[in-house]
Amino acid sequence: MRIVSLAGGIGGARFLRGLKAAAPDSEITVIGNTGDDITLFGLRVCPDLDTVMYTLGGGINEEQGWGRAAETFTVKEELAAYGMEPQWFGLGDRDFATHIIRSQMLAAGYPLSQVTEALCDRWRPGVRLLPMSDDPTETHVVISDEAGRRAVHFQEWWVRLRASVPAEQIVLVGADEARPAPGVLDAVAAADVVILPPSNPVVSIGTILQIPGIRAALEDKTVVGVSPIIGGAPVRGMADACLTAIGVETSAQAVLELYGSALLDGWLVAEEDKGVALDGVAVEARPLLMSDPEATRDIAAAALALARSLKA
Ligand SMILES: C[C@H](OP(=O)(O)O)C(=O)O
């Protein structure tokens, strides 16, 4: 079976590990969010692509969910000793190597999709990992604080401010001109099913859907989503702050409506969200907490089973 999955960072990567376990013989293509990408110290950092690559490739810091296992921070400390900003983004020594290679390849003219493929040669994540676009896009967040009303990079809002300042607007800069990366639309066209993991519906999945052509391609397919909201609270992360910013309630029902029946054919919700419904979408309730690899595999298996039943 050919499966396409969209993915953000930590939540998406953990779900994908379950998807691989649930469908070991399938060909899985992952379309990764690059709206979180940021240039730091002259290096291009792609946090979500790297989280997927490290998680599936066995190099992730399991407790944190991002960054490398057995990491050290000598370069970060040295940069700080020079007074270099920003100091709020935790790049480790091992992780730096990834960003150096990526930046060097980008500067040599390779597109991000080829750079990602080259990095995955080492990590062998067991999926084909594609950035949503080779064109640079960046999520920016409009906030008002003591420095006035201004737009900051998503990472500054998320990591430095911990989303504590309300987002007035969330904008994917560069979205209009961005094209899907090579292979993205072909993979969607060839997919038997498409799975949306419980990634952030605004700044992860929502960002990918903003790349012109991707949503329309997905609408022709059997798409099953896993709710990122359980009983009115995000599975993990701060998705509620993002949903509030776009005027959407933090509920499995509201995220279902946000994605809509043109995109979704099936929707998995947690047992506490039984009763969630939308015309044209098959909703199933089951335990949705990704508490360990086995529970996560079972969630992914349920999403695949629902997708198969809808396709039949
Ligand atoms: C819910 C979210 O998942 P992601 O969008 O990173 O996959 C998170 O882990 O913060």
XYZ file of C-alpha atoms and ligand atoms in Angstrom:
322
model
C 0.000 0.000 0.000
C 1.145 3.528 -0.734
C 0.543 5.918 2.128
C 1.071 9.670 2.191
C 1.202 11.413 5.541
C 1.571 15.082 6.329
C 3.689 15.868 9.371
C 4.756 18.597 11.725
C 7.398 17.971 14.360
C 7.212 16.041 17.611
C 3.594 14.895 17.448
C 3.845 14.062 13.758
C 7.107 12.176 14.133
C 5.842 10.060 17.029
C 2.709 9.230 15.076
C 4.793 8.278 12.023
C 6.770 5.819 14.105
C 3.440 4.177 14.926
C 2.392 4.289 11.276
C 5.576 2.506 10.207
C 4.942 -0.186 12.824
C 1.304 -0.533 11.752
C 2.160 -0.828 8.062
C 5.657 -2.300 7.826
C 5.269 -3.333 4.186
C 3.842 -0.049 2.955
C 5.603 2.667 1.046
C 5.224 5.801 3.155
C 5.858 9.307 1.831
C 5.923 12.085 4.393
C 5.243 15.680 3.381
C 6.972 17.723 6.064
C 6.203 21.215 7.289
C 8.884 23.772 6.504
C 7.006 26.839 7.769
C 8.943 26.503 11.058
C 12.274 26.849 9.236
C 14.572 29.597 10.431
C 18.035 30.945 9.638
C 20.220 31.089 12.761
C 23.900 32.035 12.808
C 23.840 31.908 9.021
C 22.571 28.322 9.036
C 19.249 27.079 7.703
C 17.457 25.094 10.380
C 14.451 22.899 9.482
C 13.130 21.794 12.890
C 10.198 19.683 11.711
C 12.048 17.837 8.943
C 14.877 17.090 11.362
C 12.536 15.915 14.105
C 10.963 13.432 11.687
C 14.375 12.346 10.377
C 15.942 11.900 13.815
C 12.866 10.227 15.339
C 12.437 7.685 12.560
C 16.195 7.263 12.169
C 16.820 6.516 15.839
C 18.769 9.678 16.699
C 16.158 11.704 18.574
C 16.343 12.817 22.191
C 13.384 10.705 23.325
C 12.523 12.685 26.460
C 12.492 16.031 24.705
C 11.054 14.812 21.428
C 13.353 17.125 19.455
C 17.105 17.453 18.988
C 19.726 14.726 19.147
C 20.225 12.081 21.793
C 23.442 12.393 23.867
C 23.705 16.039 22.817
C 26.239 18.574 24.098
C 26.047 22.358 23.807
C 29.624 23.624 23.537
C 29.055 25.639 20.341
C 25.921 27.256 21.820
C 27.873 28.211 24.951
C 30.742 29.618 22.896
C 28.331 31.668 20.756
C 26.715 32.993 23.933
C 30.153 33.914 25.315
C 30.561 36.139 22.246
C 27.165 37.649 23.039
C 25.629 36.209 19.855
C 21.845 36.229 19.638
C 19.493 34.483 19.710
C 20.300 32.459 22.786
C 16.792 31.116 23.256
C 17.007 28.462 20.514
C 18.757 25.301 21.700
C 21.010 24.064 18.923
C 23.275 21.264 20.098
C 26.704 20.334 18.773
C 25.563 17.196 16.944
C 22.571 19.027 15.524
C 24.823 21.827 14.247
C 26.448 19.371 11.833
C 23.093 18.762 10.132
C 22.511 22.490 9.682
C 26.027 23.088 8.404
C 25.635 20.404 5.732
C 22.165 21.650 4.795
C 23.323 25.257 4.525
C 26.393 24.313 2.517
C 24.298 22.287 0.049
C 21.672 25.025 -0.254
C 24.423 27.574 -0.919
C 25.822 25.266 -3.603
C 22.428 25.395 -5.321
C 20.804 22.136 -4.267
C 17.073 22.416 -3.538
C 15.867 21.552 -0.025
C 14.256 18.329 -1.283
C 17.626 17.030 -2.493
C 19.361 18.223 0.645
C 16.788 16.367 2.751
C 17.307 13.218 0.694
C 21.063 13.484 1.220
C 20.646 13.901 4.991
C 18.252 10.947 5.054
C 20.919 8.797 3.387
C 22.561 8.746 6.767
C 19.451 8.395 8.925
C 17.462 5.938 6.804
C 14.123 6.924 8.326
C 12.287 4.186 6.410
C 9.961 6.701 4.759
C 10.462 9.067 1.855
C 10.717 12.476 3.521
C 9.830 15.438 1.303
C 9.677 19.075 2.339
C 6.302 20.589 1.469
C 8.141 23.032 -0.807
C 11.652 23.835 -1.972
C 10.681 27.504 -1.909
C 11.443 29.193 1.396
C 8.352 29.967 3.438
C 8.277 31.090 7.057
C 5.468 31.287 9.557
C 5.372 34.692 11.226
C 3.175 35.686 14.141
C 1.758 39.155 14.749
C 1.894 40.070 18.439
C 1.592 43.185 20.589
C 3.874 43.546 23.593
C 6.014 46.192 25.286
C 7.928 46.550 21.992
C 4.679 47.402 20.173
C 2.710 45.600 17.470
C 5.044 43.576 15.301
C 5.542 40.312 13.489
C 8.011 37.829 14.945
C 9.224 34.546 13.537
C 7.091 31.616 14.665
C 10.049 30.179 16.592
C 10.416 33.356 18.601
C 6.742 33.232 19.571
C 6.770 29.473 20.233
C 10.172 28.927 21.852
C 11.148 32.281 23.393
C 7.689 33.511 24.366
C 6.169 30.017 24.893
C 3.093 31.357 23.051
C 2.304 33.396 26.178
C 1.578 36.568 24.178
C -1.645 36.126 22.183
C -1.106 35.732 18.439
C -3.159 38.331 16.579
C -2.397 36.757 13.236
C -0.410 33.802 11.950
C 0.912 34.266 8.425
C 2.874 31.903 6.191
C 5.166 34.361 4.445
C 5.940 33.252 0.902
C 2.970 30.874 0.651
C 1.452 32.436 -2.471
C 4.571 31.963 -4.579
C 5.588 28.591 -3.129
C 5.241 25.459 -5.226
C 4.976 21.927 -3.870
C 8.421 20.298 -3.813
C 9.203 17.845 -6.606
C 7.567 14.527 -5.841
C 4.872 15.892 -3.533
C 1.964 15.978 -5.990
C 3.088 12.719 -7.657
C 3.177 10.977 -4.293
C -0.314 12.246 -3.457
C -1.638 11.163 -6.868
C -0.163 7.668 -6.399
C -1.306 7.291 -2.780
C -3.871 4.678 -1.809
C -4.641 6.598 1.375
C -3.599 9.832 3.052
C -3.268 10.105 6.823
C -3.160 13.365 8.797
C -1.405 12.769 12.136
C -2.358 14.678 15.296
C 0.066 17.464 14.393
C -0.700 21.103 15.028
C -3.689 21.875 12.757
C -2.615 25.495 12.238
C 1.170 25.792 12.085
C 1.982 22.240 10.922
C -0.832 20.661 8.877
C -2.499 24.027 8.146
C 0.798 25.355 6.792
C 1.292 22.425 4.415
C -2.283 22.851 3.179
C -1.504 26.471 2.278
C 1.036 25.539 -0.381
C -0.891 26.088 -3.631
C -1.974 22.787 -5.150
C -1.511 20.518 -2.134
C -4.987 20.795 -0.621
C -6.671 20.367 -4.018
C -4.596 17.235 -4.707
C -5.496 15.780 -1.299
C -9.201 16.451 -1.822
C -9.236 13.807 -4.566
C -7.918 11.143 -2.182
C -9.197 9.111 0.763
C -7.976 11.171 3.707
C -8.281 10.175 7.362
C -7.220 12.549 10.108
C -6.384 11.911 13.743
C -7.697 14.604 16.066
C -4.961 16.601 17.805
C -7.493 17.653 20.435
C -8.748 15.352 23.174
C -11.588 16.516 25.390
C -10.929 20.184 24.627
C -7.142 20.107 25.178
C -4.259 19.579 22.754
C -2.740 16.069 22.724
C 0.562 17.859 23.297
C 2.113 21.212 22.496
C 0.274 24.522 22.449
C -2.121 24.004 19.559
C -4.808 25.847 21.541
C -2.863 29.121 21.267
C -2.693 28.694 17.481
C -6.356 27.750 17.115
C -7.416 30.756 19.207
C -5.359 33.004 16.919
C -7.382 31.912 13.887
C -10.697 32.079 15.738
C -11.206 28.317 16.034
C -12.276 26.653 19.275
C -9.965 24.036 20.799
C -12.164 21.006 20.197
C -12.136 17.896 18.033
C -15.361 19.177 16.426
C -13.908 22.575 15.528
C -10.716 21.085 14.026
C -12.860 18.663 12.014
C -14.801 21.643 10.647
C -11.574 23.563 10.028
C -10.242 20.749 7.815
C -13.715 20.269 6.348
C -15.477 17.485 4.476
C -13.897 18.403 1.131
C -10.546 17.318 2.567
C -11.450 14.664 5.136
C -13.236 11.377 4.584
C -12.600 10.009 8.046
C -11.806 11.470 11.474
C -10.547 9.609 14.525
C -11.496 11.201 17.827
C -10.887 10.216 21.431
C -13.596 8.385 23.355
C -14.375 11.536 25.345
C -15.219 13.257 22.045
C -17.878 10.752 20.965
C -20.664 12.653 19.245
C -18.395 14.793 17.073
C -19.905 14.754 13.577
C -19.794 16.349 10.161
C -21.788 15.433 7.045
C -19.654 13.442 4.635
C -17.029 12.426 7.206
C -16.969 9.047 8.966
C -16.091 9.669 12.608
C -14.769 6.917 14.868
C -14.007 7.196 18.574
C -11.148 5.264 20.213
C -8.304 5.844 22.683
C -6.055 8.464 21.106
C -3.296 9.098 23.636
C 0.103 8.310 22.095
C 1.328 7.146 25.492
C 3.828 4.574 24.189
C 4.916 3.064 20.844
C 2.319 0.253 21.029
C -0.578 2.630 21.736
C 0.648 4.867 18.902
C 0.873 1.912 16.504
C -2.714 0.980 17.378
C -3.933 4.521 16.657
C -2.173 4.497 13.282
C -3.594 1.033 12.540
C -7.091 2.330 13.324
C -6.602 5.306 11.004
C -5.456 2.985 8.222
C -8.339 0.561 8.807
C -10.823 3.432 8.621
C -9.179 4.718 5.429
C -9.299 1.258 3.836
C -12.940 0.795 4.748
C -13.823 4.167 3.212
C -11.938 3.385 0.038
C -13.583 -0.008 -0.431
C 0.990 18.868 18.357
C 2.343 19.195 17.827
O 2.684 18.249 16.872
P 3.524 18.669 15.625
O 2.781 19.728 14.924
O 4.850 19.105 16.160
O 3.609 17.393 14.827
C 3.425 19.202 18.890
O 4.062 18.158 19.100
O 3.631 20.271 19.478
